């Protein structure tokens, strides 16, 4: 079984309370730490990778992001999904080609750009082109930014999810959705559902799984916690 099929299979047949937990490496060293801890797959966070490269979130040049993902993929033996933000303005075929060149088996694709939600029908058409170009070689996680952009009604997220799943998305990711609406989202959305966890605060991955999440990612949270730990180490040796 190739890595893409292995990665896709990890999202199916999961029991409530046992979601797929995907730590987010920001470089090769962190990827190896997560692999050594026993995680079956990884998912890069664009904000965490940006920070490691000296950029603000959303400002990493596409070439540098793809190169960073390729280094992470080369460092580990488990499947890696890549956060490709809003696709960097690349045509679907070129985006897929560049992702596959990194060795990634999946991607996150956002439905907003410059802080503004995209038209959901146009975005669904674009996702369908990505799906057609990728075939079964990429697991497409369609990020839904309604909650992030101030649209609190879960029905709007569910409507977008239906369009994206129909377009061929393998999973949807209503980023920023509060945990208390997760059962409603689960009831209204077909297929795997990604939620973000924040270590040390909020529901645990297992609790989010019990509420209906299939897959748990952490955004840049793990990278930011590592930076805080490094600050504490630095303060200790500087005193």
Tab-separated table of C-alpha atoms in Angstrom:
chain	number	residue	atom	x	y	z
A	1	UNK	CA	0.000	0.000	0.000
A	2	UNK	CA	1.456	3.383	-0.975
A	3	UNK	CA	1.632	6.289	1.457
A	4	UNK	CA	-1.389	8.090	0.010
A	5	UNK	CA	-3.609	5.019	0.434
A	6	UNK	CA	-2.180	4.409	3.891
A	7	UNK	CA	-2.941	7.994	4.880
A	8	UNK	CA	-6.486	7.866	3.503
A	9	UNK	CA	-7.201	4.588	5.296
A	10	UNK	CA	-6.230	6.149	8.635
A	11	UNK	CA	-9.292	8.425	8.409
A	12	UNK	CA	-11.865	5.649	8.096
A	13	UNK	CA	-13.337	3.112	10.470
A	14	UNK	CA	-12.423	5.114	13.555
A	15	UNK	CA	-14.381	4.692	16.780
A	16	UNK	CA	-15.834	7.664	18.711
A	17	UNK	CA	-13.204	8.992	21.076
A	18	UNK	CA	-10.372	7.616	18.938
A	19	UNK	CA	-9.679	10.287	16.297
A	20	UNK	CA	-6.632	10.340	14.063
A	21	UNK	CA	-4.166	12.639	15.847
A	22	UNK	CA	-1.758	14.406	13.493
A	23	UNK	CA	0.982	16.505	15.121
A	24	UNK	CA	2.220	19.434	13.068
A	25	UNK	CA	5.978	19.441	12.415
A	26	UNK	CA	7.581	22.698	11.358
A	27	UNK	CA	10.962	21.267	10.380
A	28	UNK	CA	12.767	17.953	9.941
A	29	UNK	CA	13.869	17.726	13.574
A	30	UNK	CA	10.353	18.160	14.984
A	31	UNK	CA	9.015	15.683	12.414
A	32	UNK	CA	11.442	13.045	13.652
A	33	UNK	CA	10.401	13.670	17.255
A	34	UNK	CA	6.758	13.074	16.384
A	35	UNK	CA	7.546	9.968	14.355
A	36	UNK	CA	9.661	8.562	17.187
A	37	UNK	CA	6.714	9.150	19.543
A	38	UNK	CA	4.694	6.710	17.447
A	39	UNK	CA	2.309	8.916	15.471
A	40	UNK	CA	1.269	7.174	12.229
A	41	UNK	CA	1.220	10.336	10.110
A	42	UNK	CA	1.942	14.069	10.319
A	43	UNK	CA	0.356	17.293	9.022
A	44	UNK	CA	2.426	20.439	8.574
A	45	UNK	CA	1.018	23.778	9.817
A	46	UNK	CA	1.688	26.689	7.468
A	47	UNK	CA	2.003	29.147	10.360
A	48	UNK	CA	4.493	26.935	12.184
A	49	UNK	CA	6.589	26.409	9.064
A	50	UNK	CA	6.431	30.152	8.337
A	51	UNK	CA	7.761	30.933	11.811
A	52	UNK	CA	10.608	28.466	11.374
A	53	UNK	CA	11.555	30.217	8.124
A	54	UNK	CA	11.318	33.728	9.558
A	55	UNK	CA	7.995	34.746	7.995
A	56	UNK	CA	4.631	35.830	9.342
A	57	UNK	CA	1.744	33.451	8.757
A	58	UNK	CA	0.565	33.683	5.160
A	59	UNK	CA	3.703	35.411	3.890
A	60	UNK	CA	5.910	32.414	3.047
A	61	UNK	CA	6.802	32.292	-0.655
A	62	UNK	CA	5.385	29.164	-2.267
A	63	UNK	CA	8.802	27.856	-3.252
A	64	UNK	CA	10.106	28.080	0.305
A	65	UNK	CA	7.006	26.372	1.691
A	66	UNK	CA	7.255	23.480	-0.760
A	67	UNK	CA	10.978	23.120	-0.023
A	68	UNK	CA	10.297	23.015	3.726
A	69	UNK	CA	7.605	20.350	3.250
A	70	UNK	CA	10.003	18.293	1.110
A	71	UNK	CA	12.631	18.385	3.888
A	72	UNK	CA	10.058	17.190	6.413
A	73	UNK	CA	8.887	14.368	4.135
A	74	UNK	CA	12.468	13.219	3.545
A	75	UNK	CA	13.165	13.137	7.283
A	76	UNK	CA	10.483	10.586	8.205
A	77	UNK	CA	9.001	7.311	7.071
A	78	UNK	CA	5.361	8.121	7.872
A	79	UNK	CA	2.934	9.907	5.524
A	80	UNK	CA	2.947	13.717	5.621
A	81	UNK	CA	0.129	16.067	4.649
A	82	UNK	CA	1.021	19.659	3.774
A	83	UNK	CA	-0.793	22.870	4.591
A	84	UNK	CA	-0.868	24.608	1.198
A	85	UNK	CA	-2.826	27.632	2.484
A	86	UNK	CA	-5.014	29.009	-0.344
A	87	UNK	CA	-2.997	27.351	-3.103
A	88	UNK	CA	-0.634	30.295	-3.662
A	89	UNK	CA	-2.545	31.396	-6.740
A	90	UNK	CA	-1.291	28.368	-8.676
A	91	UNK	CA	-3.458	26.625	-11.276
A	92	UNK	CA	-4.788	23.333	-9.877
A	93	UNK	CA	-2.560	21.173	-12.062
A	94	UNK	CA	0.598	23.036	-11.092
A	95	UNK	CA	-0.367	23.054	-7.409
A	96	UNK	CA	-0.871	19.286	-7.451
A	97	UNK	CA	2.383	18.735	-9.334
A	98	UNK	CA	4.377	20.779	-6.837
A	99	UNK	CA	2.763	19.084	-3.855
A	100	UNK	CA	3.493	15.643	-5.257
A	101	UNK	CA	7.095	16.681	-5.925
A	102	UNK	CA	7.528	17.285	-2.187
A	103	UNK	CA	6.393	13.739	-1.421
A	104	UNK	CA	3.325	14.918	0.500
A	105	UNK	CA	0.293	12.625	0.436
A	106	UNK	CA	-2.305	15.240	1.367
A	107	UNK	CA	-2.987	18.943	1.595
A	108	UNK	CA	-5.037	21.543	3.425
A	109	UNK	CA	-6.683	24.112	1.154
A	110	UNK	CA	-8.383	27.204	2.609
A	111	UNK	CA	-11.576	28.832	1.343
A	112	UNK	CA	-10.573	32.384	2.173
A	113	UNK	CA	-7.857	34.704	0.925
A	114	UNK	CA	-6.599	37.969	2.416
A	115	UNK	CA	-9.120	37.576	5.225
A	116	UNK	CA	-12.134	37.304	2.900
A	117	UNK	CA	-14.236	34.194	2.312
A	118	UNK	CA	-14.231	32.901	-1.244
A	119	UNK	CA	-17.451	32.242	-3.125
A	120	UNK	CA	-18.226	28.653	-2.063
A	121	UNK	CA	-19.438	27.540	-5.499
A	122	UNK	CA	-16.353	28.914	-7.248
A	123	UNK	CA	-14.138	27.350	-4.597
A	124	UNK	CA	-15.900	24.008	-5.007
A	125	UNK	CA	-15.237	24.168	-8.748
A	126	UNK	CA	-11.553	24.844	-8.026
A	127	UNK	CA	-11.409	21.928	-5.572
A	128	UNK	CA	-12.939	19.693	-8.231
A	129	UNK	CA	-10.080	20.652	-10.564
A	130	UNK	CA	-7.559	19.866	-7.829
A	131	UNK	CA	-9.234	16.505	-7.297
A	132	UNK	CA	-9.176	15.736	-11.011
A	133	UNK	CA	-5.489	16.611	-11.271
A	134	UNK	CA	-4.539	14.660	-8.145
A	135	UNK	CA	-6.575	11.520	-8.718
A	136	UNK	CA	-6.139	9.394	-5.603
A	137	UNK	CA	-2.554	10.582	-4.992
A	138	UNK	CA	-3.525	13.393	-2.601
A	139	UNK	CA	-5.883	13.439	0.375
A	140	UNK	CA	-7.662	16.805	0.104
A	141	UNK	CA	-8.643	18.448	3.396
A	142	UNK	CA	-10.929	21.389	2.582
A	143	UNK	CA	-10.627	24.058	5.245
A	144	UNK	CA	-13.817	26.005	5.947
A	145	UNK	CA	-13.062	29.496	7.266
A	146	UNK	CA	-16.556	30.710	8.164
A	147	UNK	CA	-15.988	30.636	11.931
A	148	UNK	CA	-12.567	32.209	11.473
A	149	UNK	CA	-14.119	35.061	9.475
A	150	UNK	CA	-16.894	35.841	11.955
A	151	UNK	CA	-19.729	33.743	10.480
A	152	UNK	CA	-20.906	31.893	13.575
A	153	UNK	CA	-23.913	30.079	12.083
A	154	UNK	CA	-22.964	26.373	11.750
A	155	UNK	CA	-25.407	26.039	8.852
A	156	UNK	CA	-23.110	28.145	6.669
A	157	UNK	CA	-20.208	25.785	7.373
A	158	UNK	CA	-22.384	22.757	6.672
A	159	UNK	CA	-23.478	24.249	3.328
A	160	UNK	CA	-19.875	24.789	2.285
A	161	UNK	CA	-18.896	21.324	3.458
A	162	UNK	CA	-21.574	19.737	1.260
A	163	UNK	CA	-20.260	21.589	-1.796
A	164	UNK	CA	-16.650	20.658	-1.083
A	165	UNK	CA	-17.390	16.989	-0.422
A	166	UNK	CA	-19.399	16.842	-3.651
A	167	UNK	CA	-16.371	18.357	-5.414
A	168	UNK	CA	-14.174	15.524	-4.185
A	169	UNK	CA	-12.746	16.714	-0.860
A	170	UNK	CA	-11.761	13.786	1.345
A	171	UNK	CA	-12.213	15.696	4.615
A	172	UNK	CA	-13.474	19.087	5.759
A	173	UNK	CA	-11.966	21.326	8.407
A	174	UNK	CA	-14.217	24.005	9.968
A	175	UNK	CA	-11.333	25.798	11.643
A	176	UNK	CA	-12.264	27.824	14.709
A	177	UNK	CA	-15.562	26.015	15.286
A	178	UNK	CA	-16.396	25.903	18.998
A	179	UNK	CA	-16.525	22.435	20.502
A	180	UNK	CA	-20.171	22.809	21.479
A	181	UNK	CA	-21.289	22.944	17.834
A	182	UNK	CA	-19.231	19.899	16.861
A	183	UNK	CA	-22.135	17.420	17.273
A	184	UNK	CA	-24.256	19.603	14.981
A	185	UNK	CA	-21.469	19.778	12.410
A	186	UNK	CA	-20.968	16.015	12.651
A	187	UNK	CA	-24.656	15.400	12.020
A	188	UNK	CA	-24.686	17.644	8.958
A	189	UNK	CA	-21.370	16.772	7.297
A	190	UNK	CA	-20.530	13.631	5.353
A	191	UNK	CA	-17.139	12.001	5.696
A	192	UNK	CA	-14.118	12.768	7.887
A	193	UNK	CA	-14.184	15.937	9.996
A	194	UNK	CA	-11.026	17.749	11.147
A	195	UNK	CA	-10.936	19.785	14.361
A	196	UNK	CA	-8.088	21.666	15.995
A	197	UNK	CA	-6.937	20.930	19.547
A	198	UNK	CA	-4.944	23.217	21.817
A	199	UNK	CA	-2.711	21.297	24.218
A	200	UNK	CA	-3.234	22.388	27.786
A	201	UNK	CA	-6.519	24.152	27.109
A	202	UNK	CA	-9.928	23.197	25.823
A	203	UNK	CA	-11.132	19.684	24.986
A	204	UNK	CA	-8.533	16.959	24.527
A	205	UNK	CA	-8.230	15.084	21.226
A	206	UNK	CA	-10.166	12.164	22.719
A	207	UNK	CA	-12.939	14.496	23.910
A	208	UNK	CA	-13.160	16.107	20.472
A	209	UNK	CA	-13.325	12.631	18.975
A	210	UNK	CA	-16.197	11.708	21.254
A	211	UNK	CA	-18.042	14.814	20.027
A	212	UNK	CA	-17.628	13.759	16.408
A	213	UNK	CA	-14.166	14.725	15.171
A	214	UNK	CA	-12.450	12.180	12.926
A	215	UNK	CA	-9.088	13.885	12.806
A	216	UNK	CA	-7.234	16.241	15.146
A	217	UNK	CA	-4.589	18.767	14.152
A	218	UNK	CA	-2.938	21.507	16.181
A	219	UNK	CA	-2.225	24.385	13.814
A	220	UNK	CA	0.931	26.190	14.971
A	221	UNK	CA	0.202	25.349	18.612
A	222	UNK	CA	2.978	22.802	19.064
A	223	UNK	CA	5.587	25.031	17.423
A	224	UNK	CA	4.551	27.940	19.645
A	225	UNK	CA	4.789	25.799	22.760
A	226	UNK	CA	8.272	24.707	21.754
A	227	UNK	CA	9.279	28.357	21.345
A	228	UNK	CA	7.937	29.129	24.813
A	229	UNK	CA	9.927	26.229	26.253
A	230	UNK	CA	13.029	27.531	24.507
A	231	UNK	CA	12.406	31.000	25.945
A	232	UNK	CA	12.345	29.487	29.431
A	233	UNK	CA	15.581	27.591	28.758
A	234	UNK	CA	17.196	30.722	27.361
A	235	UNK	CA	16.129	32.787	30.367
A	236	UNK	CA	17.582	30.153	32.668
A	237	UNK	CA	20.992	30.095	31.046
A	238	UNK	CA	21.092	33.872	30.630
A	239	UNK	CA	20.489	34.578	34.324
